[in-house]
Coordinates of C-alpha atoms and ligand atoms in Angstrom, one line a residue:
M3 CA -15.2 -7.0 12.8
M4 CA -13.9 -5.8 9.5
E5 CA -11.4 -8.0 7.8
T6 CA -7.9 -6.5 7.4
F7 CA -5.3 -7.0 4.8
Q8 CA -3.3 -9.0 7.3
D9 CA -6.3 -11.4 7.7
R10 CA -6.6 -11.9 4.0
W11 CA -2.8 -12.3 3.6
D12 CA -2.9 -15.0 6.3
Q13 CA -5.8 -16.8 4.6
V14 CA -4.1 -16.8 1.3
R15 CA -0.8 -18.1 2.8
T16 CA -2.7 -20.8 4.6
R17 CA -4.4 -21.9 1.3
M18 CA -1.0 -21.8 -0.4
A19 CA 0.6 -24.0 2.3
A20 CA -2.3 -26.5 2.2
A21 CA -2.0 -26.8 -1.6
C22 CA 1.8 -27.3 -1.4
A23 CA 1.3 -30.0 1.2
R24 CA -1.3 -31.8 -1.0
A25 CA 1.1 -31.6 -3.9
G26 CA 4.2 -32.7 -1.9
R27 CA 5.9 -29.4 -2.7
A28 CA 7.9 -27.1 -0.5
V29 CA 6.2 -23.8 0.2
D30 CA 9.1 -21.8 -1.1
E31 CA 8.7 -23.3 -4.5
V32 CA 5.7 -21.1 -5.1
Q33 CA 5.8 -17.3 -5.1
L34 CA 2.9 -14.9 -4.9
I35 CA 2.4 -11.8 -6.9
A36 CA 0.0 -9.4 -5.2
V37 CA -1.9 -8.0 -8.1
S38 CA -2.6 -4.4 -7.0
K39 CA -4.3 -3.1 -10.2
T40 CA -7.0 -0.5 -9.6
Y41 CA -5.7 0.0 -6.0
G42 CA -3.6 3.0 -5.1
A43 CA -0.2 3.5 -3.5
D44 CA -1.7 3.7 0.0
V45 CA -3.1 0.1 -0.3
V46 CA 0.3 -1.1 -1.7
R47 CA 2.1 0.5 1.3
A48 CA -0.3 -1.2 3.8
A49 CA 0.4 -4.6 2.1
A50 CA 4.1 -3.9 2.1
E51 CA 3.9 -3.3 5.8
C52 CA 2.5 -6.8 6.2
G53 CA 5.6 -8.1 4.4
V54 CA 4.4 -8.4 0.8
L55 CA 7.4 -7.7 -1.5
I56 CA 6.2 -8.5 -5.1
F57 CA 3.3 -6.6 -6.8
G58 CA 1.7 -7.1 -10.1
E59 CA 0.1 -4.5 -12.4
N60 CA -1.6 -5.0 -15.8
K61 CA -1.3 -1.5 -17.3
V62 CA 1.8 0.4 -18.0
Q63 CA 0.2 3.8 -17.6
E64 CA -1.4 2.9 -14.2
A65 CA 2.0 1.5 -13.0
E66 CA 3.8 4.7 -14.1
A67 CA 1.6 6.8 -11.9
K68 CA 1.6 4.4 -8.9
I69 CA 5.1 2.9 -8.5
P70 CA 6.9 6.2 -7.8
D71 CA 4.6 6.7 -4.8
C72 CA 5.3 3.2 -3.4
P73 CA 8.2 2.0 -1.2
G74 CA 11.4 1.6 -3.2
H75 CA 12.3 -2.0 -2.0
L76 CA 9.3 -3.6 -3.8
A77 CA 9.5 -5.7 -7.0
W78 CA 7.0 -5.1 -9.8
H79 CA 5.8 -7.6 -12.4
L80 CA 3.7 -6.7 -15.4
V81 CA 1.1 -9.5 -15.6
G82 CA -1.2 -8.1 -18.3
H83 CA -1.0 -7.8 -22.0
L84 CA 1.7 -5.4 -23.3
Q85 CA 1.6 -3.6 -26.7
S86 CA 5.0 -3.5 -28.3
N87 CA 4.9 0.3 -28.6
K88 CA 5.1 0.4 -24.7
A89 CA 8.0 -2.0 -24.4
G90 CA 10.4 0.8 -23.5
R91 CA 8.3 2.2 -20.7
A92 CA 7.6 -1.3 -19.4
A93 CA 11.3 -2.2 -19.3
A94 CA 12.0 0.9 -17.3
L95 CA 9.3 0.2 -14.7
F96 CA 9.1 -3.5 -14.2
D97 CA 11.4 -6.3 -12.9
R98 CA 9.6 -9.1 -14.9
I99 CA 7.1 -9.3 -17.8
H100 CA 4.6 -12.2 -17.7
A101 CA 2.6 -12.0 -20.9
V102 CA 4.9 -11.7 -23.9
D103 CA 3.1 -13.0 -26.9
S104 CA 5.2 -12.2 -30.0
L105 CA 8.8 -12.3 -31.2
K106 CA 8.5 -8.7 -32.1
L107 CA 7.6 -7.7 -28.5
L108 CA 10.3 -10.0 -27.1
Q109 CA 13.0 -8.4 -29.3
K110 CA 11.7 -4.9 -28.3
L111 CA 11.9 -5.8 -24.6
D112 CA 15.5 -7.1 -25.1
D113 CA 16.6 -3.9 -26.8
A114 CA 14.8 -1.8 -24.1
A115 CA 16.4 -3.8 -21.2
A116 CA 19.8 -3.4 -22.9
A117 CA 19.2 0.4 -23.0
E118 CA 18.2 0.4 -19.4
G119 CA 21.3 -1.7 -18.5
K120 CA 19.2 -4.3 -16.8
R121 CA 18.3 -7.9 -17.0
L122 CA 14.5 -8.3 -17.5
P123 CA 13.3 -11.9 -17.3
V124 CA 10.2 -12.6 -19.3
L125 CA 7.6 -15.3 -19.6
L126 CA 5.7 -16.3 -22.8
E127 CA 2.0 -16.2 -22.6
I128 CA 0.5 -19.3 -24.1
N129 CA -3.1 -19.6 -25.2
V130 CA -3.4 -23.3 -24.2
S131 CA -7.1 -23.5 -24.7
G132 CA -7.0 -22.1 -28.2
E133 CA -10.4 -20.5 -27.5
S134 CA -12.0 -17.2 -26.5
S135 CA -8.9 -15.4 -25.2
K136 CA -7.6 -12.8 -27.5
F137 CA -4.1 -12.9 -26.2
G138 CA -1.3 -15.4 -25.9
L139 CA 0.7 -17.4 -28.4
A140 CA -0.9 -20.5 -29.9
P141 CA 1.1 -23.5 -28.9
A142 CA 2.0 -24.1 -32.5
A143 CA 3.4 -20.5 -32.8
A144 CA 5.6 -20.7 -29.7
P145 CA 8.5 -22.8 -31.1
D146 CA 9.6 -20.0 -33.5
V147 CA 9.7 -17.6 -30.7
L148 CA 11.6 -20.0 -28.4
A149 CA 14.1 -20.8 -31.1
A150 CA 15.0 -17.1 -31.4
A151 CA 14.8 -16.5 -27.6
G152 CA 18.1 -18.3 -26.9
G153 CA 20.1 -15.4 -28.4
L154 CA 18.6 -12.7 -26.2
A155 CA 20.9 -11.5 -23.5
H156 CA 18.8 -8.9 -21.7
A157 CA 15.3 -10.3 -21.8
P158 CA 15.8 -14.0 -21.1
V159 CA 12.7 -16.2 -21.4
V160 CA 12.5 -17.9 -18.1
G161 CA 9.1 -19.6 -18.3
L162 CA 5.5 -19.7 -19.5
M163 CA 2.3 -18.0 -18.4
T164 CA -1.3 -18.7 -19.1
M165 CA -4.8 -17.4 -18.4
P166 CA -7.4 -20.1 -18.9
P167 CA -10.9 -19.1 -20.0
F168 CA -12.7 -17.9 -16.9
A169 CA -14.8 -20.5 -15.1
P170 CA -16.1 -20.1 -11.5
E171 CA -15.2 -23.8 -10.7
A172 CA -11.4 -23.9 -10.2
E173 CA -11.3 -27.6 -11.4
K174 CA -12.2 -26.4 -14.9
A175 CA -8.8 -24.7 -15.1
R176 CA -6.8 -27.9 -14.2
P177 CA -6.5 -29.3 -17.8
H178 CA -5.2 -25.9 -19.0
F179 CA -2.6 -25.7 -16.2
R180 CA -1.6 -29.3 -16.8
R181 CA -1.2 -28.6 -20.6
L182 CA 1.0 -25.6 -19.9
R183 CA 3.3 -27.7 -17.8
A184 CA 3.5 -30.4 -20.4
L185 CA 4.3 -27.9 -23.1
R186 CA 7.0 -26.5 -20.8
D187 CA 8.6 -29.9 -20.3
E188 CA 8.5 -30.6 -24.0
W189 CA 10.0 -27.2 -25.0
C190 CA 12.7 -27.3 -22.3
A191 CA 14.0 -30.5 -23.7
R192 CA 13.7 -29.5 -27.4
Y193 CA 15.2 -26.0 -27.2
G194 CA 17.5 -26.5 -24.3
L195 CA 16.0 -23.4 -22.5
P196 CA 15.7 -23.5 -18.7
L197 CA 12.0 -22.6 -18.6
A198 CA 11.8 -23.0 -14.9
E199 CA 8.9 -20.7 -14.2
L200 CA 5.2 -21.4 -14.6
S201 CA 2.9 -18.4 -14.0
M202 CA -0.6 -19.7 -13.5
G203 CA -3.4 -19.4 -11.0
M204 CA -5.4 -16.5 -9.7
S205 CA -7.6 -15.9 -6.6
H206 CA -10.1 -18.6 -7.2
D207 CA -8.0 -21.3 -8.8
F208 CA -4.4 -20.9 -7.4
E209 CA -4.6 -24.1 -5.4
V210 CA -5.2 -26.1 -8.5
A211 CA -2.4 -24.2 -10.2
I212 CA 0.0 -25.1 -7.4
E213 CA -1.0 -28.7 -7.6
E214 CA -0.2 -28.6 -11.3
G215 CA 3.3 -27.0 -10.8
A216 CA 2.8 -23.2 -10.7
T217 CA 5.9 -21.4 -9.5
W218 CA 4.2 -17.9 -9.6
I219 CA 0.6 -17.3 -8.7
R220 CA -1.0 -13.9 -9.4
V221 CA -3.5 -13.0 -6.7
G222 CA -5.6 -9.9 -6.7
T223 CA -9.1 -10.0 -5.2
A224 CA -8.4 -12.6 -2.5
L225 CA -5.9 -10.1 -1.0
F226 CA -7.3 -6.7 -1.9
G227 CA -11.1 -7.4 -2.2
G228 CA -13.2 -6.9 -5.3
R229 CA -12.3 -4.3 -7.9
G230 CA -15.9 -3.4 -8.8
T231 CA -16.9 -3.2 -12.4
Ligands
PLP322 C1 -6.2 -9.2 -12.4 C2 -5.2 -10.3 -12.8 C3 -4.9 -11.3 -11.9 C4 -5.5 -11.4 -10.6 O1 -6.9 -11.8 -10.6 P1 -7.7 -12.1 -9.3 O2 -8.8 -12.9 -9.8 O3 -8.2 -10.8 -8.8 O4 -6.9 -12.8 -8.4 C5 -4.0 -12.3 -12.4 N1 -3.5 -12.2 -13.6 C6 -3.8 -11.2 -14.5 C7 -3.1 -11.3 -15.8 C8 -4.6 -10.2 -14.1 O5 -4.9 -9.3 -15.0

């Protein structure tokens, strides 16, 4: 019989619960973002009918076309890279921005959120591995951004996000997740910012991320199936 969205949603929640149990964490400490990129409003609607409330997109333009056709009670997170010239459009569409990687972008989001009259929590993307990935702040560059972040009223920095270099074996991601958490602990203490959120872990490695302290996992293919190429 064909696997339904409900089947995959149940499997993912079972995996989440097992990882939380292994880590001695409560299941409600970890929230899931259903990454619906490349899938249309019909698929989002079906997921929403199974009780999914938070969706992730990685492109502003795709989200602009999709979100108006989706149920109005859903929350939308931008999980992908954002160019600063799209900050205004992103602030209008999204409830949270996961991959802020410059002070310029952070300031633009703060201005845009002020203009929208909304609070738009953001996370800083940190390139913990220092290799391959084009995006993310180098750990050495983050302190300047964090020092300035304290003054921003509309786009508060609530945590850190990372995308480790892709490796099929989930264990390869563990040192990167662990490092993000250690940087968070260090910067929380040093800048007095409540960086409570850690956005890390995707379909194939979210259990490891949960064991290392993730509060947000970003799950696409395990819920919606492959996106093709
Ligand atoms: C696509 C995407 C995900 C989800 O990846 P899956 O492997 O499909 O779970 C998570 N985070 C970001 C930033 C993405 O672009």
